[in-house]
Amino acid sequence: MRIDRIDVWALELPLARPYSLSGGRLHFDRLDSTLVRLDTDEGVSGWGEACPWGSTYLPAFARGIRAGIEELAPAILGQDPRRTEVVYQAMNRALPGHPYVKSAIDMACWDLAALSAGRPLCDLLGGRTAGEVRLHSSIPSGTTAQITDEIEIARDQGYSFHSVKIGGDPDGDVERMRSIDRHMAAGEELTFDCNRSWLPSEAIAVLNTNRDLNRVVEQPCETIEQHLQVRRSVSQPLAIDESLKTLGDLLRIIETGACEVVGLKLTRVGGLSVARKIRDLCIEAGISMNIEDTGGTTLQATAAVHLAQSTPEPFRRATWLCFDKLTRNPVDAGAVNRHGWTVAPELPGIGAVPDVTALGDPLAVYRRDP
Ligand code: MG
């Protein structure tokens, strides 16, 4: 099987409601996603998607992905997509670094490998484990009233695990955390996600003032080193999300005991091929994971659900379906929100296929030389 053609689409994804994070520092009202289809000489096509959460959340932006794919295309055409690691090495030779640029192509290769094997993708990533995968909501920054209103909307959608974005105003956060904690019903899970907005001194002060709130606190500060400073001084379990970009970052996290939980997002680390290695190492180290992605349609979310579905309990903590926040999602089948839980599709491949007629003309097409 050889890759003959690469089609690339840009897809604007409006959010149903504007979204702020990091205590209101960063604002979003639409996402810019990149969809990739790899056509093969055997008439089978695989799909991939990469959608950073805007341009300000991570060192990644949508037009960078499309420019990067243009660089990568000559190295991809002619490759056997089922040899995912070989393709990945070819991408690394053609464009060192820039992991987020590689995620969509890598995803499409995994889709093709699973289609070719006639198995759902989770069976190539370690095998389907029993049970459903829990979902978490994503509650934007705001006043306590705005946050509790958003939690009610999420509850109506079935969510019982809430990731609430705080940060930016440490004094206000002390009260906000207490009010939101009181708002939780029995059986509900809560994570406070600061998205890098506190200084270590602020994180230590807020969390020690609220030392009786034993909730996971995610990415309070900017770097792993800063998290270590916080880790030594507070009792709450900590999660690292944005600062986990490479396997090397994970080794440092394990070596130093910087956190108990990580956010594992496919696009940020460079796609499924890298994410599954991080997943396996987290299992060995006893670190639980939110296994998800940074945005996108049902296609991108479903790929992450397959990785989560092949990750045993208790290491898979939750996943996130970004498309629950979109007004546009032109994808057939795929993972769905089943009252706050989901399962990887039983269909071969990722099991989520974009509606080509809804995508319009591709932005770019790259073909293998005859
Ligand atoms: Mg996070």
Coordinates of C-alpha atoms and ligand atoms in Angstrom, one line a residue:
M1 CA 0.0 0.0 0.0
R2 CA 1.4 3.4 -1.0
I3 CA 0.2 7.0 -0.4
D4 CA -0.6 8.5 -3.8
R5 CA -2.3 11.7 -2.9
I6 CA -2.7 14.1 0.0
D7 CA -5.7 16.5 0.2
V8 CA -5.7 19.3 2.8
W9 CA -8.7 21.3 3.9
A10 CA -9.1 24.3 6.2
L11 CA -12.3 24.2 8.2
E12 CA -13.6 27.0 10.3
L13 CA -15.4 25.7 13.4
P14 CA -17.5 28.4 15.2
L15 CA -18.0 27.8 19.0
A16 CA -21.6 27.8 20.2
R17 CA -20.6 30.3 23.0
P18 CA -17.5 32.4 23.3
Y19 CA -14.8 30.7 25.5
S20 CA -12.2 32.2 27.8
L21 CA -9.5 30.5 29.8
S22 CA -6.5 31.2 32.0
G23 CA -8.7 33.5 34.1
G24 CA -10.0 35.4 31.0
R25 CA -6.5 36.1 29.6
L26 CA -7.2 34.1 26.4
H27 CA -10.5 34.4 24.4
F28 CA -11.9 32.2 21.6
D29 CA -15.0 32.3 19.4
R30 CA -14.0 30.0 16.6
L31 CA -11.4 27.3 15.8
D32 CA -9.4 26.8 12.6
S33 CA -9.0 23.1 11.9
T34 CA -7.0 21.2 9.3
L35 CA -8.3 18.0 7.7
V36 CA -6.1 15.7 5.8
R37 CA -7.1 12.8 3.5
L38 CA -4.4 10.3 2.4
D39 CA -5.4 8.3 -0.8
T40 CA -3.6 5.1 -1.5
D41 CA -2.9 3.0 -4.6
E42 CA -5.3 0.4 -3.1
G43 CA -8.3 2.7 -3.3
V44 CA -8.5 3.1 0.5
S45 CA -8.4 6.5 2.1
G46 CA -7.5 7.6 5.6
W47 CA -8.4 10.7 7.5
G48 CA -6.6 12.9 10.0
E49 CA -7.3 16.2 11.7
A50 CA -5.3 18.7 13.7
C51 CA -6.9 21.7 15.4
P52 CA -5.0 23.7 17.9
W53 CA -7.2 25.7 20.3
G54 CA -6.7 28.9 18.5
S55 CA -3.2 30.4 18.2
T56 CA -2.7 31.5 21.8
Y57 CA -3.2 28.4 23.8
L58 CA 0.0 26.5 22.7
P59 CA 3.0 27.2 20.5
A60 CA 0.9 25.9 17.5
F61 CA -1.3 27.6 14.9
A62 CA -3.5 26.3 12.1
R63 CA -1.6 28.0 9.2
G64 CA 1.6 26.5 10.6
I65 CA 0.1 23.0 10.3
R66 CA -0.8 23.7 6.6
A67 CA 2.6 25.1 5.8
G68 CA 4.3 22.2 7.6
I69 CA 2.3 19.7 5.6
E70 CA 3.5 21.3 2.4
E71 CA 7.1 20.7 3.6
L72 CA 6.3 17.1 4.6
A73 CA 4.3 16.0 1.5
P74 CA 7.3 14.9 -0.6
A75 CA 8.5 12.7 2.2
I76 CA 5.1 11.2 2.7
L77 CA 4.1 10.4 -0.8
G78 CA 5.0 6.8 -1.8
Q79 CA 5.2 5.6 1.8
D80 CA 3.3 2.6 3.1
P81 CA 1.0 4.3 5.7
R82 CA 0.6 1.1 7.7
R83 CA 4.3 1.4 8.7
T84 CA 3.4 4.3 11.1
E85 CA 6.8 4.5 12.7
V86 CA 8.6 4.5 9.4
V87 CA 6.4 7.3 8.1
Y88 CA 7.1 9.2 11.3
Q89 CA 10.8 8.9 11.0
A90 CA 10.5 10.2 7.4
M91 CA 8.6 13.2 8.7
N92 CA 11.2 13.8 11.4
R93 CA 13.9 13.8 8.7
A94 CA 12.0 16.1 6.4
L95 CA 11.1 18.6 9.2
P96 CA 12.8 18.2 12.6
G97 CA 10.7 19.4 15.5
H98 CA 7.3 21.0 14.9
P99 CA 5.5 18.0 16.4
Y100 CA 2.0 19.5 16.1
V101 CA 2.4 19.8 12.3
K102 CA 2.7 16.0 12.1
S103 CA -0.3 14.9 14.0
A104 CA -2.9 15.0 11.2
I105 CA -0.8 12.9 8.8
D106 CA 0.1 10.5 11.5
M107 CA -3.6 10.1 12.4
A108 CA -4.5 9.4 8.8
C109 CA -1.7 6.7 8.6
W110 CA -3.2 5.1 11.8
D111 CA -6.7 5.2 10.2
L112 CA -5.3 3.4 7.1
A113 CA -3.4 0.9 9.2
A114 CA -6.6 0.0 11.1
L115 CA -8.8 0.0 8.0
S116 CA -6.3 -2.3 6.3
A117 CA -6.3 -4.6 9.3
G118 CA -10.1 -4.5 9.4
R119 CA -10.0 -3.5 13.1
P120 CA -11.1 -0.5 15.1
L121 CA -8.1 1.7 15.8
C122 CA -8.1 1.0 19.6
D123 CA -7.2 -2.7 18.7
L124 CA -3.9 -1.5 17.1
L125 CA -3.1 0.7 20.1
G126 CA -3.1 -2.0 22.7
G127 CA -6.6 -3.4 22.4
R128 CA -10.0 -2.4 23.5
T129 CA -10.4 -2.4 27.2
A130 CA -13.7 -3.0 29.0
G131 CA -16.1 -0.3 29.9
E132 CA -16.8 3.2 28.7
V133 CA -14.5 6.2 28.8
R134 CA -15.5 9.0 31.1
L135 CA -15.9 12.4 29.6
H136 CA -15.1 15.7 31.3
S137 CA -16.8 19.0 30.5
S138 CA -14.7 22.1 29.8
I139 CA -16.1 25.1 31.7
P140 CA -14.7 28.5 30.6
S141 CA -13.3 31.1 33.0
G142 CA -15.8 33.7 34.3
T143 CA -17.5 34.9 37.5
T144 CA -18.7 32.2 39.9
A145 CA -22.2 32.7 38.6
Q146 CA -21.1 32.3 35.0
I147 CA -19.2 29.2 35.9
T148 CA -22.0 27.6 37.7
D149 CA -24.4 28.4 34.8
E150 CA -22.0 26.6 32.4
I151 CA -21.8 23.7 34.8
E152 CA -25.6 23.5 34.7
I153 CA -25.5 23.4 30.8
A154 CA -22.8 20.6 31.0
R155 CA -25.0 18.7 33.5
D156 CA -27.9 18.9 31.1
Q157 CA -25.5 17.3 28.5
G158 CA -24.8 14.5 30.9
Y159 CA -21.4 15.5 32.2
S160 CA -20.6 14.6 35.8
F161 CA -16.8 15.4 35.6
H162 CA -16.0 19.1 35.2
S163 CA -12.8 20.8 34.3
V164 CA -13.3 24.4 35.4
K165 CA -11.0 27.1 34.1
I166 CA -9.8 29.4 36.8
G167 CA -6.7 31.5 37.4
G168 CA -5.6 35.1 36.7
D169 CA -7.0 36.6 39.9
P170 CA -5.5 34.6 42.9
D171 CA -7.7 36.4 45.6
G172 CA -10.8 35.8 43.6
D173 CA -9.8 32.3 42.8
V174 CA -9.7 31.4 46.5
E175 CA -13.4 32.2 46.8
R176 CA -14.2 30.9 43.3
M177 CA -12.7 27.5 44.1
R178 CA -14.7 27.2 47.4
S179 CA -18.0 28.2 45.7
I180 CA -17.5 25.8 42.8
D181 CA -16.5 23.0 45.1
R182 CA -19.7 23.5 47.2
H183 CA -21.7 23.4 43.9
M184 CA -20.6 19.8 43.1
A185 CA -23.1 17.1 43.7
A186 CA -22.3 13.7 45.2
G187 CA -20.4 11.6 42.6
E188 CA -19.3 14.5 40.5
E189 CA -15.6 15.0 39.8
L190 CA -13.9 18.4 39.6
T191 CA -10.6 19.6 38.3
F192 CA -9.4 23.2 38.6
D193 CA -7.5 24.1 35.4
C194 CA -5.4 27.3 35.7
N195 CA -3.9 27.1 32.2
R196 CA -0.5 28.5 33.4
S197 CA -1.9 31.7 34.9
W198 CA -0.4 31.7 38.4
L199 CA 3.1 32.5 39.5
P200 CA 4.5 29.7 41.8
S201 CA 4.1 32.0 44.8
E202 CA 0.4 32.7 43.9
A203 CA -0.3 29.0 43.4
I204 CA 1.2 28.1 46.8
A205 CA -0.7 30.8 48.5
V206 CA -4.1 30.0 46.9
L207 CA -3.7 26.2 47.4
N208 CA -2.6 26.4 51.0
T209 CA -5.4 28.8 51.8
N210 CA -7.7 26.2 50.3
R211 CA -5.8 23.2 51.6
D212 CA -9.0 21.5 52.7
L213 CA -10.1 21.3 49.0
N214 CA -8.5 18.1 47.8
R215 CA -9.2 18.5 44.0
V216 CA -6.8 18.0 41.2
V217 CA -5.2 21.4 40.2
E218 CA -4.1 21.5 36.6
Q219 CA -1.2 23.4 35.0
P220 CA -1.1 26.1 37.7
C221 CA 2.1 27.7 36.3
E222 CA 4.1 28.0 33.1
T223 CA 6.8 25.4 33.4
I224 CA 7.7 22.0 34.8
E225 CA 10.3 23.7 37.1
Q226 CA 7.6 26.0 38.5
H227 CA 5.3 23.1 39.1
L228 CA 8.1 21.4 41.0
Q229 CA 8.3 24.4 43.3
V230 CA 4.5 24.2 43.8
R231 CA 4.6 20.4 44.2
R232 CA 7.0 20.7 47.2
S233 CA 4.7 23.2 49.0
V234 CA 1.1 22.1 48.5
S235 CA -0.9 19.0 49.3
Q236 CA -3.4 18.9 46.4
P237 CA -2.7 16.5 43.5
L238 CA -1.3 18.4 40.5
A239 CA -1.8 17.8 36.8
I240 CA 0.6 19.0 34.0
D241 CA -1.0 19.6 30.7
E242 CA 0.5 22.3 28.4
S243 CA 4.1 21.6 29.7
L244 CA 4.0 18.0 28.6
K245 CA 5.2 18.4 25.0
T246 CA 7.7 15.5 24.5
L247 CA 8.7 12.1 25.9
G248 CA 11.7 14.0 27.4
D249 CA 9.2 16.2 29.4
L250 CA 7.6 13.1 30.7
L251 CA 10.9 11.6 31.8
R252 CA 11.6 14.8 33.7
I253 CA 8.1 14.7 35.3
I254 CA 8.6 11.1 36.4
E255 CA 12.1 11.7 37.6
T256 CA 11.1 14.7 39.7
G257 CA 7.6 13.6 40.8
A258 CA 6.3 16.9 39.5
C259 CA 2.6 15.8 39.2
E260 CA 0.2 12.9 39.7
V261 CA -1.9 13.4 36.5
V262 CA -1.1 14.5 33.0
G263 CA -3.1 15.9 30.1
L264 CA -2.1 14.0 27.0
K265 CA -3.2 15.8 23.9
L266 CA -2.5 14.2 20.6
T267 CA -1.7 17.3 18.5
R268 CA 0.5 18.9 21.1
V269 CA 2.9 15.9 21.4
G270 CA 2.9 15.2 17.6
G271 CA 0.1 12.7 17.1
L272 CA -0.9 9.2 18.1
S273 CA 2.5 7.7 17.4
V274 CA 4.1 9.8 20.1
A275 CA 1.0 9.8 22.4
R276 CA 0.9 6.1 22.7
K277 CA 4.5 6.0 23.8
I278 CA 3.8 8.6 26.4
R279 CA 0.7 6.7 27.4
D280 CA 2.6 3.5 27.9
L281 CA 5.3 5.2 30.0
C282 CA 2.7 6.9 32.2
I283 CA 1.2 3.5 32.9
E284 CA 4.6 2.2 34.0
A285 CA 5.1 5.3 36.2
G286 CA 1.6 5.2 37.8
I287 CA 0.5 8.5 36.3
S288 CA -3.2 8.8 35.3
M289 CA -4.1 10.7 32.2
N290 CA -6.7 12.8 30.5
I291 CA -6.3 11.4 27.0
E292 CA -7.8 13.9 24.5
D293 CA -6.9 16.5 21.9
T294 CA -6.7 20.3 21.6
G295 CA -9.9 20.8 19.5
G296 CA -11.5 19.8 16.3
T297 CA -14.4 17.8 15.0
T298 CA -15.7 14.3 15.8
L299 CA -12.8 12.9 13.7
Q300 CA -10.1 14.3 16.0
A301 CA -11.9 13.5 19.2
T302 CA -12.6 10.0 18.1
A303 CA -9.0 9.3 17.4
A304 CA -8.2 10.3 21.0
V305 CA -11.1 8.2 22.3
H306 CA -9.5 5.1 20.7
L307 CA -6.2 5.8 22.6
A308 CA -8.2 6.2 25.8
Q309 CA -10.3 3.1 25.1
S310 CA -7.1 1.1 24.8
T311 CA -5.7 2.5 28.1
P312 CA -6.7 0.5 31.2
E313 CA -8.4 1.9 34.2
P314 CA -7.4 3.6 36.4
F315 CA -4.8 5.2 34.1
R316 CA -7.4 6.7 31.8
R317 CA -9.0 9.4 33.8
A318 CA -11.2 11.1 31.3
T319 CA -11.4 12.4 27.7
W320 CA -13.0 15.4 26.1
L321 CA -15.3 15.8 23.1
C322 CA -14.5 19.3 21.7
F323 CA -17.3 19.0 19.1
D324 CA -19.9 19.4 21.9
K325 CA -18.9 23.1 21.8
L326 CA -19.2 23.6 18.0
T327 CA -22.0 24.7 15.7
R328 CA -20.3 23.0 12.7
N329 CA -19.2 19.3 12.7
P330 CA -19.4 17.8 9.2
V331 CA -18.3 14.3 10.2
D332 CA -20.3 11.0 9.9
A333 CA -20.3 8.5 12.8
G334 CA -17.6 8.6 15.5
A335 CA -17.6 8.9 19.2
V336 CA -20.7 10.4 20.9
N337 CA -21.5 11.7 24.3
R338 CA -23.5 9.0 26.1
H339 CA -24.6 10.8 29.2
G340 CA -21.1 11.8 30.1
W341 CA -19.4 8.7 28.8
T342 CA -18.2 7.4 25.4
V343 CA -16.9 4.4 23.6
A344 CA -14.6 4.0 20.7
P345 CA -16.5 2.9 17.6
E346 CA -16.6 -0.7 16.6
L347 CA -16.1 0.1 12.9
P348 CA -12.7 -0.5 11.2
G349 CA -10.3 2.5 11.4
I350 CA -11.1 5.6 13.4
G351 CA -14.7 5.1 12.5
A352 CA -15.4 8.8 11.9
V353 CA -15.4 10.1 8.3
P354 CA -15.7 13.8 7.2
D355 CA -18.5 14.7 4.7
V356 CA -16.4 15.7 1.7
T357 CA -19.3 17.6 0.2
A358 CA -19.5 19.8 3.3
L359 CA -15.7 20.6 3.1
G360 CA -15.7 22.2 -0.3
D361 CA -12.6 22.3 -2.4
P362 CA -9.3 21.3 -0.8
L363 CA -6.9 24.1 0.0
A364 CA -4.0 22.0 -1.3
V365 CA -3.5 18.7 -3.2
Y366 CA -0.1 16.9 -3.3
R367 CA 0.3 14.0 -5.8
R368 CA 2.9 11.2 -6.1
D369 CA 4.9 11.5 -9.3
P370 CA 3.8 8.8 -11.8
Ligands
MG1 MG -5.8 21.7 30.6

